[in-house]
Amino acid sequence: LRQEMRQQEGSWLSSQLIELGKVRLERTGFFESVEYRTDAVENTNDELDVVYKVKERNTGSINFGIGYGTESGLSYQASIKQDNFLGLGSSVSFGGSRNDYGTSLNLGYSEPYFTKDGVSLGGNLFVEKYDNSKNNNTASYSRASYGINGTLGFPVNENNSYYIGLGYIYNKLKDVTPEYNRNLYRLSMDIDDWTFKSQDFELSLGWNYNSLNRGYFPTSGLKASLGGKVTIPGSDNKYYKLSADIQGFYPLDRDHSWVISARASAAYASGFGGKRLPFYQTYSAGGIGSLRGFSYGAIGPNAIYQHKDCNVSDKFCQPSNDVVGGNAMITTSAELIIPTPFVADKNQNSVRTSLFIDAASVWNTKWKSDGKTRFPDLPDYGDPSRIRSSAGVALQWQSPIGPLVFSYAKPIKKYQNDDIE
């Protein structure tokens, strides 16, 4: 924790540096509260001790969960996590989940103080099996994946940092429902079958900015990021993905009980070198985290299937309501955070209530050349102005068994056949 302090021993006292140390301790998320005081050193008239008083948050957790989703069915989750491992600031986690769509296991480690200069180290190992044949909103396929990745983070100043990472991922796909957009990918890869495998090496780069006043439930400050990853030589696929995200918190009163929060994110992906973006790397929106009030993954360009009566050689002409996703996405959200009724003031920092408006759009930037002329009667899947939106209320609780999120939303703008919840 000493590495978070900016007031150095034996130097001139700076109230600004002492306060900055308090903010940096709060950002770690290890503490429920952080306070400080200055005490005079005995037998001196020009020295002070700076004393920080912290109340530690329960940083270790063993979580078990069971839930039910209208699309994903019965789900189970279990995880073990220690955020401040051995009091050294590192984080170790192991978790798994299972639902009607698949099973996943994940082992993670992060060391924010890998070097004395503040360089951080993170790593992740995962195994996943996915089968969305029971999802009525998406074109089905099965995928088995495993991979490993590592990341180094480098601080620039108090608020800015950048990172570089390298990862490996193996995918085996089968039971892929023949579909027009997926067929374009298959042809670009010279794949004859609808069962295939790939292995890719990904290089990632990014920048992060953080001026939030604390790690959990911030009430002021800004957090932003820019990131990208690209496959490198030795990979079967050739693609890149770019993303940008920004979120700000603006208090309306001195106590930070009323706060406006705004967030916007954008993502874009594309193939290169004559190869298409893998269809399992496309974007879709819907559900908590992108567009509340709409079913998970239910927003995006729709699938075009084969039909025996199609008068074209490849037989792709049958429209559907199943989502295949797009290569570009924008999501936005605005929230008014309000005091939670019937909760004591001392517990307001562990419970958050908000009124929100969400909006999102997912589109295919290649639709004009891929299908607009061939399928003139279908919606324009290349139009970013096909925006959906919703409004509602949300409740978040940092409970003893882990974070819980509840939300209720109603669509404001939707299109025919959109799946809402």
CSV table of C-alpha atoms in Angstrom, one decimal:
chain,number,residue,atom,x,y,z
A,1,LEU,CA,0.0,0.0,0.0
A,2,ARG,CA,3.0,2.3,0.5
A,3,GLN,CA,3.3,2.4,-3.3
A,4,GLU,CA,0.0,4.2,-3.5
A,5,MET,CA,1.3,7.1,-1.3
A,6,ARG,CA,2.6,10.2,-3.0
A,7,GLN,CA,3.8,12.1,0.1
A,8,GLN,CA,7.4,11.0,0.6
A,9,GLU,CA,9.2,10.7,3.9
A,10,GLY,CA,11.5,13.5,4.7
A,11,SER,CA,10.0,15.8,2.1
A,12,TRP,CA,8.1,19.1,2.4
A,13,LEU,CA,4.5,18.5,3.5
A,14,SER,CA,1.9,18.8,0.7
A,15,SER,CA,-1.8,18.5,1.5
A,16,GLN,CA,-2.4,17.9,-2.2
A,17,LEU,CA,-0.1,14.8,-2.2
A,18,ILE,CA,-1.6,13.5,1.0
A,19,GLU,CA,-5.1,13.8,-0.5
A,20,LEU,CA,-3.9,12.1,-3.7
A,21,GLY,CA,-2.7,9.2,-1.6
A,22,LYS,CA,-6.2,8.9,0.0
A,23,VAL,CA,-7.8,8.8,-3.5
A,24,ARG,CA,-5.4,6.2,-4.8
A,25,LEU,CA,-6.1,4.0,-1.7
A,26,GLU,CA,-9.8,4.3,-2.4
A,27,ARG,CA,-9.4,3.4,-6.1
A,28,THR,CA,-7.8,0.0,-5.1
A,29,GLY,CA,-11.3,-1.2,-3.9
A,30,PHE,CA,-9.7,-2.8,-0.9
A,31,PHE,CA,-11.2,-0.5,1.7
A,32,GLU,CA,-14.7,0.6,2.7
A,33,SER,CA,-13.3,3.9,4.0
A,34,VAL,CA,-10.0,5.8,4.1
A,35,GLU,CA,-9.2,8.8,6.4
A,36,TYR,CA,-6.0,10.5,7.4
A,37,ARG,CA,-4.6,12.9,10.0
A,38,THR,CA,-1.3,14.6,10.7
A,39,ASP,CA,0.3,14.3,14.2
A,40,ALA,CA,3.2,16.5,15.4
A,41,VAL,CA,6.4,14.6,16.1
A,42,GLU,CA,7.6,14.8,19.7
A,43,ASN,CA,10.5,17.1,20.5
A,44,THR,CA,10.4,18.7,17.1
A,45,ASN,CA,8.7,21.9,15.8
A,46,ASP,CA,9.0,21.3,12.1
A,47,GLU,CA,8.0,17.6,11.5
A,48,LEU,CA,4.7,15.8,11.2
A,49,ASP,CA,3.6,12.2,10.9
A,50,VAL,CA,0.9,11.4,8.3
A,51,VAL,CA,-1.4,8.7,9.6
A,52,TYR,CA,-3.9,6.9,7.3
A,53,LYS,CA,-6.8,5.1,8.9
A,54,VAL,CA,-8.5,2.5,6.7
A,55,LYS,CA,-11.4,0.1,7.1
A,56,GLU,CA,-10.7,-3.0,5.0
A,57,ARG,CA,-13.3,-4.4,2.7
A,58,ASN,CA,-13.8,-8.2,2.6
A,59,THR,CA,-11.5,-8.7,-0.4
A,60,GLY,CA,-11.7,-12.5,-0.4
A,61,SER,CA,-14.8,-14.3,-1.5
A,62,ILE,CA,-16.1,-17.7,-2.3
A,63,ASN,CA,-19.3,-17.3,-4.3
A,64,PHE,CA,-21.9,-19.8,-5.5
A,65,GLY,CA,-24.9,-18.8,-7.6
A,66,ILE,CA,-27.9,-20.2,-9.2
A,67,GLY,CA,-30.2,-18.4,-11.6
A,68,TYR,CA,-32.7,-18.7,-14.4
A,69,GLY,CA,-32.9,-16.9,-17.6
A,70,THR,CA,-35.7,-17.0,-20.2
A,71,GLU,CA,-33.2,-17.8,-22.9
A,72,SER,CA,-30.2,-19.4,-21.0
A,73,GLY,CA,-32.3,-21.6,-18.7
A,74,LEU,CA,-31.0,-22.7,-15.4
A,75,SER,CA,-27.4,-21.5,-14.7
A,76,TYR,CA,-24.8,-22.2,-12.1
A,77,GLN,CA,-21.8,-20.1,-11.1
A,78,ALA,CA,-19.0,-20.7,-8.6
A,79,SER,CA,-15.8,-18.7,-8.0
A,80,ILE,CA,-13.0,-18.2,-5.5
A,81,LYS,CA,-11.3,-14.8,-5.5
A,82,GLN,CA,-8.8,-13.0,-3.4
A,83,ASP,CA,-8.2,-9.4,-4.4
A,84,ASN,CA,-5.5,-8.5,-1.9
A,85,PHE,CA,-3.6,-11.8,-1.8
A,86,LEU,CA,-1.4,-12.1,1.3
A,87,GLY,CA,-1.8,-8.3,1.7
A,88,LEU,CA,0.5,-7.7,-1.3
A,89,GLY,CA,-2.2,-6.2,-3.6
A,90,SER,CA,-2.2,-9.0,-6.1
A,91,SER,CA,-5.4,-10.8,-7.2
A,92,VAL,CA,-6.0,-14.5,-7.7
A,93,SER,CA,-9.2,-16.0,-9.0
A,94,PHE,CA,-10.7,-19.3,-10.2
A,95,GLY,CA,-14.2,-19.6,-11.4
A,96,GLY,CA,-16.6,-21.5,-13.6
A,97,SER,CA,-20.2,-21.3,-14.9
A,98,ARG,CA,-22.7,-23.5,-16.7
A,99,ASN,CA,-26.0,-22.9,-18.4
A,100,ASP,CA,-28.0,-24.2,-21.4
A,101,TYR,CA,-25.5,-22.5,-23.7
A,102,GLY,CA,-22.3,-24.0,-22.3
A,103,THR,CA,-19.6,-24.3,-19.7
A,104,SER,CA,-16.6,-22.1,-18.9
A,105,LEU,CA,-13.6,-22.3,-16.5
A,106,ASN,CA,-11.2,-19.4,-15.9
A,107,LEU,CA,-8.0,-19.0,-13.8
A,108,GLY,CA,-6.7,-15.4,-13.4
A,109,TYR,CA,-3.9,-13.6,-11.8
A,110,SER,CA,-2.9,-9.9,-11.6
A,111,GLU,CA,0.0,-8.2,-9.9
A,112,PRO,CA,-0.4,-4.4,-9.9
A,113,TYR,CA,3.0,-3.9,-8.3
A,114,PHE,CA,5.1,-6.1,-10.5
A,115,THR,CA,8.0,-3.6,-10.4
A,116,LYS,CA,8.8,-0.7,-8.1
A,117,ASP,CA,8.0,1.7,-11.0
A,118,GLY,CA,4.4,0.6,-11.0
A,119,VAL,CA,4.4,-1.8,-13.9
A,120,SER,CA,1.6,-4.3,-13.6
A,121,LEU,CA,1.3,-7.9,-14.8
A,122,GLY,CA,-1.8,-9.9,-15.5
A,123,GLY,CA,-2.5,-13.4,-16.9
A,124,ASN,CA,-5.5,-15.5,-17.7
A,125,LEU,CA,-6.1,-19.2,-18.6
A,126,PHE,CA,-9.5,-20.3,-19.9
A,127,VAL,CA,-11.5,-23.2,-21.3
A,128,GLU,CA,-15.0,-22.8,-22.8
A,129,LYS,CA,-17.7,-24.9,-24.5
A,130,TYR,CA,-20.5,-23.0,-26.1
A,131,ASP,CA,-23.6,-24.2,-27.9
A,132,ASN,CA,-26.4,-21.7,-28.7
A,133,SER,CA,-28.8,-24.1,-30.4
A,134,LYS,CA,-31.3,-23.5,-27.6
A,135,ASN,CA,-31.2,-19.7,-28.1
A,136,ASN,CA,-34.2,-18.7,-30.2
A,137,ASN,CA,-32.6,-15.3,-31.0
A,138,THR,CA,-29.3,-16.3,-32.7
A,139,ALA,CA,-28.1,-18.5,-35.6
A,140,SER,CA,-26.8,-21.7,-34.0
A,141,TYR,CA,-23.3,-23.2,-33.8
A,142,SER,CA,-21.1,-25.1,-31.3
A,143,ARG,CA,-17.7,-24.0,-30.3
A,144,ALA,CA,-15.0,-25.4,-28.0
A,145,SER,CA,-12.2,-23.0,-27.0
A,146,TYR,CA,-9.2,-22.7,-24.8
A,147,GLY,CA,-6.5,-20.1,-24.5
A,148,ILE,CA,-4.0,-18.2,-22.5
A,149,ASN,CA,-3.0,-14.5,-22.4
A,150,GLY,CA,-0.7,-12.1,-20.5
A,151,THR,CA,-0.6,-8.4,-20.2
A,152,LEU,CA,1.9,-5.8,-19.0
A,153,GLY,CA,0.7,-2.4,-17.9
A,154,PHE,CA,2.9,0.7,-17.8
A,155,PRO,CA,1.9,3.9,-15.8
A,156,VAL,CA,2.5,7.3,-17.5
A,157,ASN,CA,1.3,9.5,-14.7
A,158,GLU,CA,-1.3,9.5,-11.9
A,159,ASN,CA,-4.2,9.0,-14.2
A,160,ASN,CA,-2.8,7.5,-17.4
A,161,SER,CA,-1.4,4.1,-18.3
A,162,TYR,CA,-1.0,1.9,-21.4
A,163,TYR,CA,-0.7,-1.8,-21.8
A,164,ILE,CA,0.6,-4.5,-24.2
A,165,GLY,CA,-0.5,-8.1,-24.3
A,166,LEU,CA,-0.1,-11.3,-26.1
A,167,GLY,CA,-2.6,-14.2,-26.2
A,168,TYR,CA,-3.3,-17.5,-27.8
A,169,ILE,CA,-6.8,-19.0,-28.6
A,170,TYR,CA,-7.9,-22.3,-30.1
A,171,ASN,CA,-11.4,-22.7,-31.5
A,172,LYS,CA,-13.1,-25.8,-32.8
A,173,LEU,CA,-16.5,-25.2,-34.4
A,174,LYS,CA,-19.2,-27.7,-35.5
A,175,ASP,CA,-22.9,-27.9,-36.0
A,176,VAL,CA,-22.7,-24.5,-37.7
A,177,THR,CA,-26.1,-23.7,-39.3
A,178,PRO,CA,-25.3,-22.7,-43.0
A,179,GLU,CA,-25.9,-18.9,-43.3
A,180,TYR,CA,-25.1,-16.3,-45.9
A,181,ASN,CA,-22.7,-14.1,-43.8
A,182,ARG,CA,-21.0,-17.2,-42.3
A,183,ASN,CA,-20.6,-18.6,-45.8
A,184,LEU,CA,-18.7,-15.4,-46.9
A,185,TYR,CA,-16.2,-16.1,-44.1
A,186,ARG,CA,-15.9,-19.8,-44.9
A,187,LEU,CA,-15.2,-19.0,-48.6
A,188,SER,CA,-12.5,-16.4,-47.6
A,189,MET,CA,-10.8,-19.1,-45.5
A,190,ASP,CA,-11.0,-21.7,-48.2
A,191,ILE,CA,-13.0,-24.0,-45.9
A,192,ASP,CA,-15.1,-26.6,-47.6
A,193,ASP,CA,-16.9,-28.0,-44.6
A,194,TRP,CA,-19.1,-26.4,-41.8
A,195,THR,CA,-17.0,-28.1,-39.2
A,196,PHE,CA,-13.5,-26.6,-38.8
A,197,LYS,CA,-10.9,-25.4,-36.3
A,198,SER,CA,-8.5,-22.4,-36.0
A,199,GLN,CA,-5.8,-21.2,-33.8
A,200,ASP,CA,-4.8,-17.6,-33.5
A,201,PHE,CA,-2.2,-15.4,-31.7
A,202,GLU,CA,-3.4,-12.0,-30.7
A,203,LEU,CA,-1.3,-8.9,-30.0
A,204,SER,CA,-3.2,-6.3,-27.9
A,205,LEU,CA,-2.4,-2.6,-27.2
A,206,GLY,CA,-4.4,0.0,-25.2
A,207,TRP,CA,-4.5,3.1,-23.1
A,208,ASN,CA,-6.4,3.7,-19.9
A,209,TYR,CA,-7.4,6.9,-18.0
A,210,ASN,CA,-8.8,6.9,-14.5
A,211,SER,CA,-9.7,9.8,-12.3
A,212,LEU,CA,-12.5,8.2,-10.4
A,213,ASN,CA,-12.7,9.0,-6.7
A,214,ARG,CA,-13.0,5.3,-5.7
A,215,GLY,CA,-13.1,1.8,-7.1
A,216,TYR,CA,-16.6,0.7,-6.0
A,217,PHE,CA,-19.6,2.9,-6.7
A,218,PRO,CA,-17.7,6.1,-7.7
A,219,THR,CA,-19.5,9.4,-7.5
A,220,SER,CA,-17.0,11.7,-9.3
A,221,GLY,CA,-14.3,11.5,-12.0
A,222,LEU,CA,-13.8,10.0,-15.4
A,223,LYS,CA,-12.7,6.7,-16.7
A,224,ALA,CA,-11.8,6.1,-20.4
A,225,SER,CA,-10.0,3.5,-22.5
A,226,LEU,CA,-8.9,2.9,-26.0
A,227,GLY,CA,-7.9,-0.6,-27.1
A,228,GLY,CA,-7.2,-2.8,-30.0
A,229,LYS,CA,-6.0,-6.3,-30.9
A,230,VAL,CA,-4.8,-7.9,-34.1
A,231,THR,CA,-3.9,-11.4,-35.1
A,232,ILE,CA,-0.2,-11.9,-35.9
A,233,PRO,CA,1.8,-14.2,-38.1
A,234,GLY,CA,1.2,-17.9,-37.2
A,235,SER,CA,-2.6,-17.3,-36.9
A,236,ASP,CA,-5.2,-19.0,-39.1
A,237,ASN,CA,-7.4,-15.9,-39.1
A,238,LYS,CA,-6.5,-12.4,-40.1
A,239,TYR,CA,-8.6,-9.7,-38.2
A,240,TYR,CA,-8.4,-6.8,-35.9
A,241,LYS,CA,-10.7,-5.3,-33.3
A,242,LEU,CA,-10.9,-1.7,-32.0
A,243,SER,CA,-12.8,-0.4,-29.0
A,244,ALA,CA,-13.3,2.9,-27.1
A,245,ASP,CA,-15.1,3.5,-23.8
A,246,ILE,CA,-15.7,6.5,-21.6
A,247,GLN,CA,-17.7,7.0,-18.4
A,248,GLY,CA,-18.1,10.0,-16.2
A,249,PHE,CA,-19.7,10.7,-12.8
A,250,TYR,CA,-20.9,14.2,-11.9
A,251,PRO,CA,-22.2,14.9,-8.4
A,252,LEU,CA,-25.1,17.3,-8.0
A,253,ASP,CA,-24.7,18.0,-4.3
A,254,ARG,CA,-21.9,18.3,-1.8
A,255,ASP,CA,-22.7,14.9,-0.2
A,256,HIS,CA,-22.6,13.1,-3.6
A,257,SER,CA,-26.0,11.6,-2.9
A,258,TRP,CA,-27.3,12.7,-6.3
A,259,VAL,CA,-25.0,11.9,-9.2
A,260,ILE,CA,-25.4,12.0,-13.0
A,261,SER,CA,-23.5,9.2,-14.8
A,262,ALA,CA,-23.0,9.0,-18.6
A,263,ARG,CA,-21.3,6.3,-20.6
A,264,ALA,CA,-20.6,5.7,-24.2
A,265,SER,CA,-18.7,2.9,-26.0
A,266,ALA,CA,-17.9,2.0,-29.6
A,267,ALA,CA,-16.4,-1.1,-31.2
A,268,TYR,CA,-15.3,-2.0,-34.7
A,269,ALA,CA,-13.8,-5.2,-36.2
A,270,SER,CA,-12.7,-6.3,-39.7
A,271,GLY,CA,-10.7,-9.0,-41.5
A,272,PHE,CA,-7.7,-8.1,-43.6
A,273,GLY,CA,-5.5,-9.8,-46.2
A,274,GLY,CA,-8.4,-11.2,-48.1
A,275,LYS,CA,-9.9,-12.9,-45.1
A,276,ARG,CA,-13.2,-12.1,-43.3
A,277,LEU,CA,-13.8,-11.4,-39.7
A,278,PRO,CA,-14.8,-14.8,-38.0
A,279,PHE,CA,-18.5,-14.9,-37.4
A,280,TYR,CA,-18.0,-15.8,-33.8
A,281,GLN,CA,-16.1,-12.5,-33.3
A,282,THR,CA,-19.0,-10.2,-34.3
A,283,TYR,CA,-20.9,-7.9,-31.9
A,284,SER,CA,-24.5,-8.0,-30.7
A,285,ALA,CA,-26.4,-6.0,-28.0
A,286,GLY,CA,-29.0,-6.6,-25.5
A,287,GLY,CA,-29.2,-7.4,-21.8
A,288,ILE,CA,-27.4,-6.0,-18.7
A,289,GLY,CA,-24.2,-4.2,-19.8
A,290,SER,CA,-25.4,-3.0,-23.2
A,291,LEU,CA,-29.2,-2.5,-23.6
A,292,ARG,CA,-31.4,-3.4,-20.7
A,293,GLY,CA,-35.0,-4.3,-21.5
A,294,PHE,CA,-34.0,-6.3,-24.6
A,295,SER,CA,-33.0,-10.0,-24.5
A,296,TYR,CA,-29.3,-10.9,-24.3
A,297,GLY,CA,-27.6,-10.7,-27.7
A,298,ALA,CA,-30.9,-10.1,-29.4
A,299,ILE,CA,-29.9,-6.9,-31.3
A,300,GLY,CA,-27.9,-7.0,-34.5
A,301,PRO,CA,-28.1,-7.9,-38.2
A,302,ASN,CA,-30.2,-11.0,-38.9
A,303,ALA,CA,-29.3,-14.4,-40.4
A,304,ILE,CA,-30.1,-15.3,-44.0
A,305,TYR,CA,-30.5,-19.1,-44.4
A,306,GLN,CA,-30.6,-21.5,-47.3
A,307,HIS,CA,-33.9,-22.7,-48.8
A,308,LYS,CA,-34.4,-25.3,-51.5
A,309,ASP,CA,-36.7,-23.1,-53.5
A,310,CYS,CA,-34.1,-20.2,-53.8
A,311,ASN,CA,-33.4,-19.4,-57.4
A,312,VAL,CA,-29.7,-18.7,-56.8
A,313,SER,CA,-26.9,-21.2,-56.9
A,314,ASP,CA,-25.9,-21.0,-53.2
A,315,LYS,CA,-29.5,-21.2,-52.1
A,316,PHE,CA,-29.2,-18.4,-49.5
A,317,CYS,CA,-32.4,-16.3,-49.7
A,318,GLN,CA,-34.4,-17.2,-46.6
A,319,PRO,CA,-34.6,-14.2,-44.1
A,320,SER,CA,-35.0,-14.8,-40.4
A,321,ASN,CA,-35.2,-13.1,-37.0
A,322,ASP,CA,-32.0,-14.9,-35.7
A,323,VAL,CA,-29.1,-12.6,-35.0
A,324,VAL,CA,-25.7,-13.2,-36.6
A,325,GLY,CA,-24.2,-9.9,-35.3
A,326,GLY,CA,-22.4,-7.0,-37.0
A,327,ASN,CA,-18.8,-5.7,-37.1
A,328,ALA,CA,-19.6,-2.3,-35.6
A,329,MET,CA,-21.5,-1.3,-32.4
A,330,ILE,CA,-22.2,1.8,-30.4
A,331,THR,CA,-23.8,1.8,-26.9
A,332,THR,CA,-24.7,4.7,-24.7
A,333,SER,CA,-26.3,5.1,-21.2
A,334,ALA,CA,-27.3,8.0,-19.0
A,335,GLU,CA,-28.1,7.4,-15.3
A,336,LEU,CA,-29.4,9.5,-12.4
A,337,ILE,CA,-28.0,8.0,-9.2
A,338,ILE,CA,-30.3,8.7,-6.3
A,339,PRO,CA,-30.3,7.9,-2.5
A,340,THR,CA,-31.6,4.4,-1.9
A,341,PRO,CA,-34.8,4.5,0.1
A,342,PHE,CA,-34.9,2.7,3.5
A,343,VAL,CA,-31.1,2.2,3.6
A,344,ALA,CA,-29.1,3.8,6.4
A,345,ASP,CA,-26.6,6.5,5.5
A,346,LYS,CA,-23.7,4.3,6.6
A,347,ASN,CA,-24.7,1.6,4.1
A,348,GLN,CA,-25.4,3.9,1.1
A,349,ASN,CA,-21.8,3.2,-0.2
A,350,SER,CA,-22.7,-0.5,-0.6
A,351,VAL,CA,-26.1,0.0,-2.3
A,352,ARG,CA,-26.8,2.0,-5.4
A,353,THR,CA,-30.1,2.9,-7.0
A,354,SER,CA,-30.4,4.7,-10.4
A,355,LEU,CA,-32.8,5.7,-13.1
A,356,PHE,CA,-31.4,5.1,-16.6
A,357,ILE,CA,-31.8,5.4,-20.3
A,358,ASP,CA,-29.9,3.0,-22.6
A,359,ALA,CA,-29.4,3.1,-26.4
A,360,ALA,CA,-27.5,0.9,-28.8
A,361,SER,CA,-27.0,0.2,-32.5
A,362,VAL,CA,-25.2,-2.8,-34.2
A,363,TRP,CA,-24.6,-2.8,-37.9
A,364,ASN,CA,-22.6,-4.4,-40.7
A,365,THR,CA,-20.4,-1.9,-42.5
A,366,LYS,CA,-20.0,-4.3,-45.4
A,367,TRP,CA,-23.7,-4.8,-46.0
A,368,LYS,CA,-23.8,-2.4,-49.0
A,369,SER,CA,-21.3,-4.5,-51.0
A,370,ASP,CA,-22.3,-7.9,-49.5
A,371,GLY,CA,-26.1,-8.0,-49.6
A,372,LYS,CA,-28.0,-4.7,-50.1
A,373,THR,CA,-28.3,-5.2,-53.8
A,374,ARG,CA,-29.0,-8.9,-53.6
A,375,PHE,CA,-31.5,-8.6,-50.8
A,376,PRO,CA,-33.3,-5.3,-51.5
A,377,ASP,CA,-36.4,-6.3,-49.5
A,378,LEU,CA,-34.5,-6.8,-46.2
A,379,PRO,CA,-33.8,-4.1,-43.7
A,380,ASP,CA,-30.6,-2.1,-44.3
A,381,TYR,CA,-28.3,-3.9,-41.9
A,382,GLY,CA,-25.6,-1.4,-42.8
A,383,ASP,CA,-27.5,1.5,-41.4
A,384,PRO,CA,-26.1,2.7,-38.0
A,385,SER,CA,-29.2,4.8,-37.4
A,386,ARG,CA,-31.3,1.7,-36.6
A,387,ILE,CA,-31.1,2.6,-32.9
A,388,ARG,CA,-32.9,0.8,-30.1
A,389,SER,CA,-33.4,2.4,-26.7
A,390,SER,CA,-34.9,1.7,-23.3
A,391,ALA,CA,-35.5,3.3,-19.9
A,392,GLY,CA,-35.8,1.9,-16.4
A,393,VAL,CA,-34.6,1.6,-12.8
A,394,ALA,CA,-31.6,-0.4,-11.5
A,395,LEU,CA,-30.4,-1.5,-8.0
A,396,GLN,CA,-26.9,-2.7,-7.3
A,397,TRP,CA,-25.7,-4.2,-4.1
A,398,GLN,CA,-22.2,-5.1,-2.9
A,399,SER,CA,-23.5,-8.0,-0.9
A,400,PRO,CA,-21.4,-10.3,1.4
A,401,ILE,CA,-21.7,-13.1,-1.3
A,402,GLY,CA,-20.7,-10.8,-4.2
A,403,PRO,CA,-22.2,-8.1,-6.3
A,404,LEU,CA,-25.8,-8.3,-7.2
A,405,VAL,CA,-27.6,-6.3,-10.0
A,406,PHE,CA,-31.3,-6.0,-10.5
A,407,SER,CA,-32.9,-3.9,-13.2
A,408,TYR,CA,-36.3,-3.3,-14.8
A,409,ALA,CA,-36.6,-1.6,-18.2
A,410,LYS,CA,-39.1,-0.9,-20.9
A,411,PRO,CA,-38.2,-0.4,-24.6
A,412,ILE,CA,-38.6,3.2,-25.9
A,413,LYS,CA,-37.6,2.5,-29.5
A,414,LYS,CA,-37.7,-1.0,-31.0
A,415,TYR,CA,-38.3,-2.6,-34.3
A,416,GLN,CA,-40.6,-5.4,-35.4
A,417,ASN,CA,-39.6,-8.8,-34.1
A,418,ASP,CA,-37.2,-7.5,-31.5
A,419,ASP,CA,-37.1,-9.8,-28.5
A,420,ILE,CA,-37.6,-7.9,-25.3
A,421,GLU,CA,-37.6,-9.0,-21.6
